[in-house]
Amino acid sequence: MLTSTDFSGLLNERFFRNFLPIPASNELRLDVGTPDFQLPDITNGTLVKLSNYRGKQPVLLAFTRIFTEKQYCPFCFPHIKALNENYEQFTNRGIEVLLVTSTDEKQSQIVVKDLSLKMPLLSDPSCRTFRTYQVGQALGAPLPAQFVLDKDGRLRYKHLFSFFDHNASIEKLLEKFD
């Protein structure tokens, strides 16, 4: 369960590997394909390969910042909840939402249960996918970012974290699929 005082498990290998700040430097260009990856989907117990969506349906690739199953980023927690609450708005339009976290599989299972996640939660504790997409990092975890991909896997929109604009709103993300 989400608490604000339980810091157990925070100081792990991932924390120290992502401690130093590296700003987002994503250089992916619009209208170009994005790097493929394969990650376990904790929500459904399957492996998800991004390229399996190409030619079939658009995807919202939402990188999120969860420190541990007990500690969420204060900017990302409301965004995760909003994505989950509005998941049907995306799926009703044929869009899949892939939420990517750096928590390990065990921590991610707790997150899925505690937040009653409906959307796929992909676990990437190595942070390899975060680095491939150059979303940056700070204070123990990769930074959040959102990428709107059309049904052919081409990048249509990207939102990288800044302190002035943490995460793209649900309305903005839905609008980018029009």
PDB file of C-alpha atoms in Angstrom:
ATOM      1  CA  MET A   1       0.000   0.000   0.000  1.00  0.00           C
ATOM      2  CA  LEU A   2       1.198   3.519  -0.802  1.00  0.00           C
ATOM      3  CA  THR A   3       2.741   5.287   2.152  1.00  0.00           C
ATOM      4  CA  SER A   4       4.890   8.358   2.461  1.00  0.00           C
ATOM      5  CA  THR A   5       7.149   7.161   5.268  1.00  0.00           C
ATOM      6  CA  ASP A   6       8.211   3.633   4.284  1.00  0.00           C
ATOM      7  CA  PHE A   7      11.544   3.931   2.509  1.00  0.00           C
ATOM      8  CA  SER A   8      12.541   0.259   2.809  1.00  0.00           C
ATOM      9  CA  GLY A   9      13.940  -1.084  -0.414  1.00  0.00           C
ATOM     10  CA  LEU A  10      14.651   2.366  -1.839  1.00  0.00           C
ATOM     11  CA  LEU A  11      18.437   2.149  -1.669  1.00  0.00           C
ATOM     12  CA  ASN A  12      18.988  -0.648  -4.165  1.00  0.00           C
ATOM     13  CA  GLU A  13      21.291  -1.169  -7.145  1.00  0.00           C
ATOM     14  CA  ARG A  14      18.863   0.616  -9.493  1.00  0.00           C
ATOM     15  CA  PHE A  15      18.754   3.641  -7.172  1.00  0.00           C
ATOM     16  CA  PHE A  16      22.529   4.100  -7.230  1.00  0.00           C
ATOM     17  CA  ARG A  17      22.761   3.395 -10.977  1.00  0.00           C
ATOM     18  CA  ASN A  18      20.224   6.184 -11.606  1.00  0.00           C
ATOM     19  CA  PHE A  19      21.245   8.580  -8.849  1.00  0.00           C
ATOM     20  CA  LEU A  20      23.163  11.197 -10.845  1.00  0.00           C
ATOM     21  CA  PRO A  21      20.979  13.568 -12.827  1.00  0.00           C
ATOM     22  CA  ILE A  22      21.046  13.081 -16.584  1.00  0.00           C
ATOM     23  CA  PRO A  23      18.643  15.343 -18.461  1.00  0.00           C
ATOM     24  CA  ALA A  24      16.311  13.917 -21.065  1.00  0.00           C
ATOM     25  CA  SER A  25      18.073  14.041 -24.404  1.00  0.00           C
ATOM     26  CA  ASN A  26      15.732  12.083 -26.628  1.00  0.00           C
ATOM     27  CA  GLU A  27      16.582  12.734 -30.248  1.00  0.00           C
ATOM     28  CA  LEU A  28      13.890  10.587 -31.840  1.00  0.00           C
ATOM     29  CA  ARG A  29      12.382  12.471 -34.745  1.00  0.00           C
ATOM     30  CA  LEU A  30       8.689  12.780 -35.491  1.00  0.00           C
ATOM     31  CA  ASP A  31       7.308  10.589 -38.282  1.00  0.00           C
ATOM     32  CA  VAL A  32      10.104   8.047 -37.785  1.00  0.00           C
ATOM     33  CA  GLY A  33       9.866   4.571 -36.230  1.00  0.00           C
ATOM     34  CA  THR A  34      10.906   4.051 -32.619  1.00  0.00           C
ATOM     35  CA  PRO A  35      13.267   1.467 -31.112  1.00  0.00           C
ATOM     36  CA  ASP A  36      11.786  -1.952 -30.498  1.00  0.00           C
ATOM     37  CA  PHE A  37      11.894  -3.670 -27.115  1.00  0.00           C
ATOM     38  CA  GLN A  38      10.483  -6.687 -25.315  1.00  0.00           C
ATOM     39  CA  LEU A  39       9.459  -6.536 -21.644  1.00  0.00           C
ATOM     40  CA  PRO A  40       7.321  -8.617 -19.278  1.00  0.00           C
ATOM     41  CA  ASP A  41       3.759  -7.352 -18.797  1.00  0.00           C
ATOM     42  CA  ILE A  42       3.096  -7.766 -15.087  1.00  0.00           C
ATOM     43  CA  THR A  43      -0.635  -7.054 -15.432  1.00  0.00           C
ATOM     44  CA  ASN A  44      -1.284  -9.899 -17.886  1.00  0.00           C
ATOM     45  CA  GLY A  45       1.679 -12.219 -17.271  1.00  0.00           C
ATOM     46  CA  THR A  46       2.901 -12.107 -20.878  1.00  0.00           C
ATOM     47  CA  LEU A  47       5.876 -10.734 -22.806  1.00  0.00           C
ATOM     48  CA  VAL A  48       5.178  -7.584 -24.799  1.00  0.00           C
ATOM     49  CA  LYS A  49       7.163  -6.713 -27.899  1.00  0.00           C
ATOM     50  CA  LEU A  50       6.539  -3.188 -29.165  1.00  0.00           C
ATOM     51  CA  SER A  51       6.922  -4.196 -32.814  1.00  0.00           C
ATOM     52  CA  ASN A  52       3.937  -6.581 -32.441  1.00  0.00           C
ATOM     53  CA  TYR A  53       1.674  -3.499 -32.481  1.00  0.00           C
ATOM     54  CA  ARG A  54       3.080  -2.142 -35.759  1.00  0.00           C
ATOM     55  CA  GLY A  55       0.563  -2.264 -38.538  1.00  0.00           C
ATOM     56  CA  LYS A  56      -2.197  -3.117 -36.042  1.00  0.00           C
ATOM     57  CA  GLN A  57      -2.883  -0.267 -33.626  1.00  0.00           C
ATOM     58  CA  PRO A  58      -1.503   2.988 -32.229  1.00  0.00           C
ATOM     59  CA  VAL A  59       0.327   2.924 -28.886  1.00  0.00           C
ATOM     60  CA  LEU A  60       0.848   5.341 -26.040  1.00  0.00           C
ATOM     61  CA  LEU A  61       4.215   4.468 -24.563  1.00  0.00           C
ATOM     62  CA  ALA A  62       4.196   5.987 -21.051  1.00  0.00           C
ATOM     63  CA  PHE A  63       7.433   5.772 -19.087  1.00  0.00           C
ATOM     64  CA  THR A  64       6.701   6.329 -15.414  1.00  0.00           C
ATOM     65  CA  ARG A  65       8.719   6.867 -12.271  1.00  0.00           C
ATOM     66  CA  ILE A  66       8.056   4.492  -9.398  1.00  0.00           C
ATOM     67  CA  PHE A  67      10.833   4.214  -6.813  1.00  0.00           C
ATOM     68  CA  THR A  68       9.557   1.105  -5.001  1.00  0.00           C
ATOM     69  CA  GLU A  69       6.186  -0.570  -4.519  1.00  0.00           C
ATOM     70  CA  LYS A  70       5.802   1.761  -1.519  1.00  0.00           C
ATOM     71  CA  GLN A  71       7.229   4.980  -2.977  1.00  0.00           C
ATOM     72  CA  TYR A  72       5.839   6.704  -6.056  1.00  0.00           C
ATOM     73  CA  CYS A  73       7.109   9.866  -7.688  1.00  0.00           C
ATOM     74  CA  PRO A  74       4.774  12.657  -6.528  1.00  0.00           C
ATOM     75  CA  PHE A  75       4.494  13.901 -10.137  1.00  0.00           C
ATOM     76  CA  CYS A  76       3.887  10.449 -11.620  1.00  0.00           C
ATOM     77  CA  PHE A  77       1.453   8.973  -9.107  1.00  0.00           C
ATOM     78  CA  PRO A  78      -1.457  11.231 -10.202  1.00  0.00           C
ATOM     79  CA  HIS A  79      -0.542  10.604 -13.841  1.00  0.00           C
ATOM     80  CA  ILE A  80      -0.565   6.814 -13.379  1.00  0.00           C
ATOM     81  CA  LYS A  81      -3.983   7.074 -11.696  1.00  0.00           C
ATOM     82  CA  ALA A  82      -5.319   9.315 -14.489  1.00  0.00           C
ATOM     83  CA  LEU A  83      -4.070   6.921 -17.190  1.00  0.00           C
ATOM     84  CA  ASN A  84      -5.679   4.000 -15.377  1.00  0.00           C
ATOM     85  CA  GLU A  85      -8.979   5.843 -14.819  1.00  0.00           C
ATOM     86  CA  ASN A  86      -9.083   6.843 -18.501  1.00  0.00           C
ATOM     87  CA  TYR A  87      -7.729   3.611 -19.974  1.00  0.00           C
ATOM     88  CA  GLU A  88     -11.064   2.865 -21.669  1.00  0.00           C
ATOM     89  CA  GLN A  89     -10.943   6.230 -23.470  1.00  0.00           C
ATOM     90  CA  PHE A  90      -7.780   4.998 -25.176  1.00  0.00           C
ATOM     91  CA  THR A  91      -8.876   1.398 -25.808  1.00  0.00           C
ATOM     92  CA  ASN A  92     -12.294   2.505 -27.113  1.00  0.00           C
ATOM     93  CA  ARG A  93     -10.347   4.375 -29.814  1.00  0.00           C
ATOM     94  CA  GLY A  94      -8.178   1.325 -30.574  1.00  0.00           C
ATOM     95  CA  ILE A  95      -5.110   2.688 -28.727  1.00  0.00           C
ATOM     96  CA  GLU A  96      -3.027   0.523 -26.395  1.00  0.00           C
ATOM     97  CA  VAL A  97      -1.382   2.152 -23.378  1.00  0.00           C
ATOM     98  CA  LEU A  98       1.905   0.573 -22.326  1.00  0.00           C
ATOM     99  CA  LEU A  99       3.072   1.821 -18.938  1.00  0.00           C
ATOM    100  CA  VAL A 100       6.802   1.178 -18.430  1.00  0.00           C
ATOM    101  CA  THR A 101       8.313   1.144 -14.935  1.00  0.00           C
ATOM    102  CA  SER A 102      11.795   0.463 -13.583  1.00  0.00           C
ATOM    103  CA  THR A 103      10.498  -1.510 -10.612  1.00  0.00           C
ATOM    104  CA  ASP A 104      11.302  -5.223 -10.648  1.00  0.00           C
ATOM    105  CA  GLU A 105       8.644  -7.870 -11.283  1.00  0.00           C
ATOM    106  CA  LYS A 106       7.875  -8.478  -7.595  1.00  0.00           C
ATOM    107  CA  GLN A 107       7.489  -4.747  -6.848  1.00  0.00           C
ATOM    108  CA  SER A 108       5.478  -4.271 -10.036  1.00  0.00           C
ATOM    109  CA  GLN A 109       3.035  -7.024  -9.039  1.00  0.00           C
ATOM    110  CA  ILE A 110       2.300  -5.088  -5.836  1.00  0.00           C
ATOM    111  CA  VAL A 111       1.814  -1.864  -7.835  1.00  0.00           C
ATOM    112  CA  VAL A 112      -0.653  -3.603 -10.190  1.00  0.00           C
ATOM    113  CA  LYS A 113      -2.643  -4.929  -7.241  1.00  0.00           C
ATOM    114  CA  ASP A 114      -2.550  -1.763  -5.101  1.00  0.00           C
ATOM    115  CA  LEU A 115      -3.586   0.521  -7.968  1.00  0.00           C
ATOM    116  CA  SER A 116      -5.952  -2.011  -9.607  1.00  0.00           C
ATOM    117  CA  LEU A 117      -4.192  -1.360 -12.898  1.00  0.00           C
ATOM    118  CA  LYS A 118      -6.160  -2.208 -16.011  1.00  0.00           C
ATOM    119  CA  MET A 119      -3.436  -1.266 -18.483  1.00  0.00           C
ATOM    120  CA  PRO A 120      -0.285  -3.288 -19.112  1.00  0.00           C
ATOM    121  CA  LEU A 121       2.564  -2.493 -16.697  1.00  0.00           C
ATOM    122  CA  LEU A 122       5.889  -3.403 -18.272  1.00  0.00           C
ATOM    123  CA  SER A 123       8.802  -4.047 -15.902  1.00  0.00           C
ATOM    124  CA  ASP A 124      12.270  -2.808 -16.899  1.00  0.00           C
ATOM    125  CA  PRO A 125      14.481  -2.907 -13.760  1.00  0.00           C
ATOM    126  CA  SER A 126      17.646  -2.765 -15.912  1.00  0.00           C
ATOM    127  CA  CYS A 127      16.352   0.617 -17.222  1.00  0.00           C
ATOM    128  CA  ARG A 128      17.619  -0.393 -20.675  1.00  0.00           C
ATOM    129  CA  THR A 129      14.439   0.784 -22.413  1.00  0.00           C
ATOM    130  CA  PHE A 130      14.494   4.074 -20.500  1.00  0.00           C
ATOM    131  CA  ARG A 131      18.084   4.619 -21.685  1.00  0.00           C
ATOM    132  CA  THR A 132      17.260   3.620 -25.267  1.00  0.00           C
ATOM    133  CA  TYR A 133      14.545   6.270 -25.310  1.00  0.00           C
ATOM    134  CA  GLN A 134      16.897   8.762 -23.571  1.00  0.00           C
ATOM    135  CA  VAL A 135      14.326   9.963 -21.049  1.00  0.00           C
ATOM    136  CA  GLY A 136      16.970  10.968 -18.472  1.00  0.00           C
ATOM    137  CA  GLN A 137      17.303  10.102 -14.798  1.00  0.00           C
ATOM    138  CA  ALA A 138      17.646  11.696 -11.368  1.00  0.00           C
ATOM    139  CA  LEU A 139      17.638  10.765  -7.694  1.00  0.00           C
ATOM    140  CA  GLY A 140      17.411   7.023  -8.107  1.00  0.00           C
ATOM    141  CA  ALA A 141      15.036   6.467 -11.018  1.00  0.00           C
ATOM    142  CA  PRO A 142      14.577   7.254 -14.706  1.00  0.00           C
ATOM    143  CA  LEU A 143      12.433  10.278 -15.556  1.00  0.00           C
ATOM    144  CA  PRO A 144       8.904  10.002 -16.963  1.00  0.00           C
ATOM    145  CA  ALA A 145       8.083  10.562 -20.626  1.00  0.00           C
ATOM    146  CA  GLN A 146       5.258   9.847 -23.041  1.00  0.00           C
ATOM    147  CA  PHE A 147       5.500   8.816 -26.702  1.00  0.00           C
ATOM    148  CA  VAL A 148       2.525   8.686 -29.072  1.00  0.00           C
ATOM    149  CA  LEU A 149       3.048   6.115 -31.837  1.00  0.00           C
ATOM    150  CA  ASP A 150       0.738   5.722 -34.798  1.00  0.00           C
ATOM    151  CA  LYS A 151      -0.393   2.284 -35.945  1.00  0.00           C
ATOM    152  CA  ASP A 152       2.743   1.960 -38.087  1.00  0.00           C
ATOM    153  CA  GLY A 153       5.002   2.628 -35.087  1.00  0.00           C
ATOM    154  CA  ARG A 154       5.990   6.138 -36.192  1.00  0.00           C
ATOM    155  CA  LEU A 155       6.493   8.774 -33.526  1.00  0.00           C
ATOM    156  CA  ARG A 156       3.734  11.399 -33.658  1.00  0.00           C
ATOM    157  CA  TYR A 157       4.372  13.191 -30.357  1.00  0.00           C
ATOM    158  CA  LYS A 158       6.766  13.053 -27.415  1.00  0.00           C
ATOM    159  CA  HIS A 159       6.636  14.663 -24.012  1.00  0.00           C
ATOM    160  CA  LEU A 160       9.794  14.652 -21.913  1.00  0.00           C
ATOM    161  CA  PHE A 161       9.825  15.483 -18.210  1.00  0.00           C
ATOM    162  CA  SER A 162      10.589  19.003 -17.032  1.00  0.00           C
ATOM    163  CA  PHE A 163       9.880  20.622 -13.689  1.00  0.00           C
ATOM    164  CA  PHE A 164       7.537  23.005 -15.493  1.00  0.00           C
ATOM    165  CA  ASP A 165       5.561  20.291 -17.283  1.00  0.00           C
ATOM    166  CA  HIS A 166       5.929  16.878 -15.615  1.00  0.00           C
ATOM    167  CA  ASN A 167       3.663  14.651 -17.713  1.00  0.00           C
ATOM    168  CA  ALA A 168       1.388  15.273 -20.689  1.00  0.00           C
ATOM    169  CA  SER A 169      -2.273  15.482 -19.688  1.00  0.00           C
ATOM    170  CA  ILE A 170      -4.746  12.791 -20.698  1.00  0.00           C
ATOM    171  CA  GLU A 171      -6.528  15.329 -22.914  1.00  0.00           C
ATOM    172  CA  LYS A 172      -3.287  16.289 -24.684  1.00  0.00           C
ATOM    173  CA  LEU A 173      -2.347  12.640 -25.235  1.00  0.00           C
ATOM    174  CA  LEU A 174      -5.776  11.730 -26.640  1.00  0.00           C
ATOM    175  CA  GLU A 175      -5.673  14.808 -28.878  1.00  0.00           C
ATOM    176  CA  LYS A 176      -2.336  13.677 -30.375  1.00  0.00           C
ATOM    177  CA  PHE A 177      -3.980  10.502 -31.680  1.00  0.00           C
ATOM    178  CA  ASP A 178      -6.463  12.483 -33.786  1.00  0.00           C
TER     179      ASP A 178
END
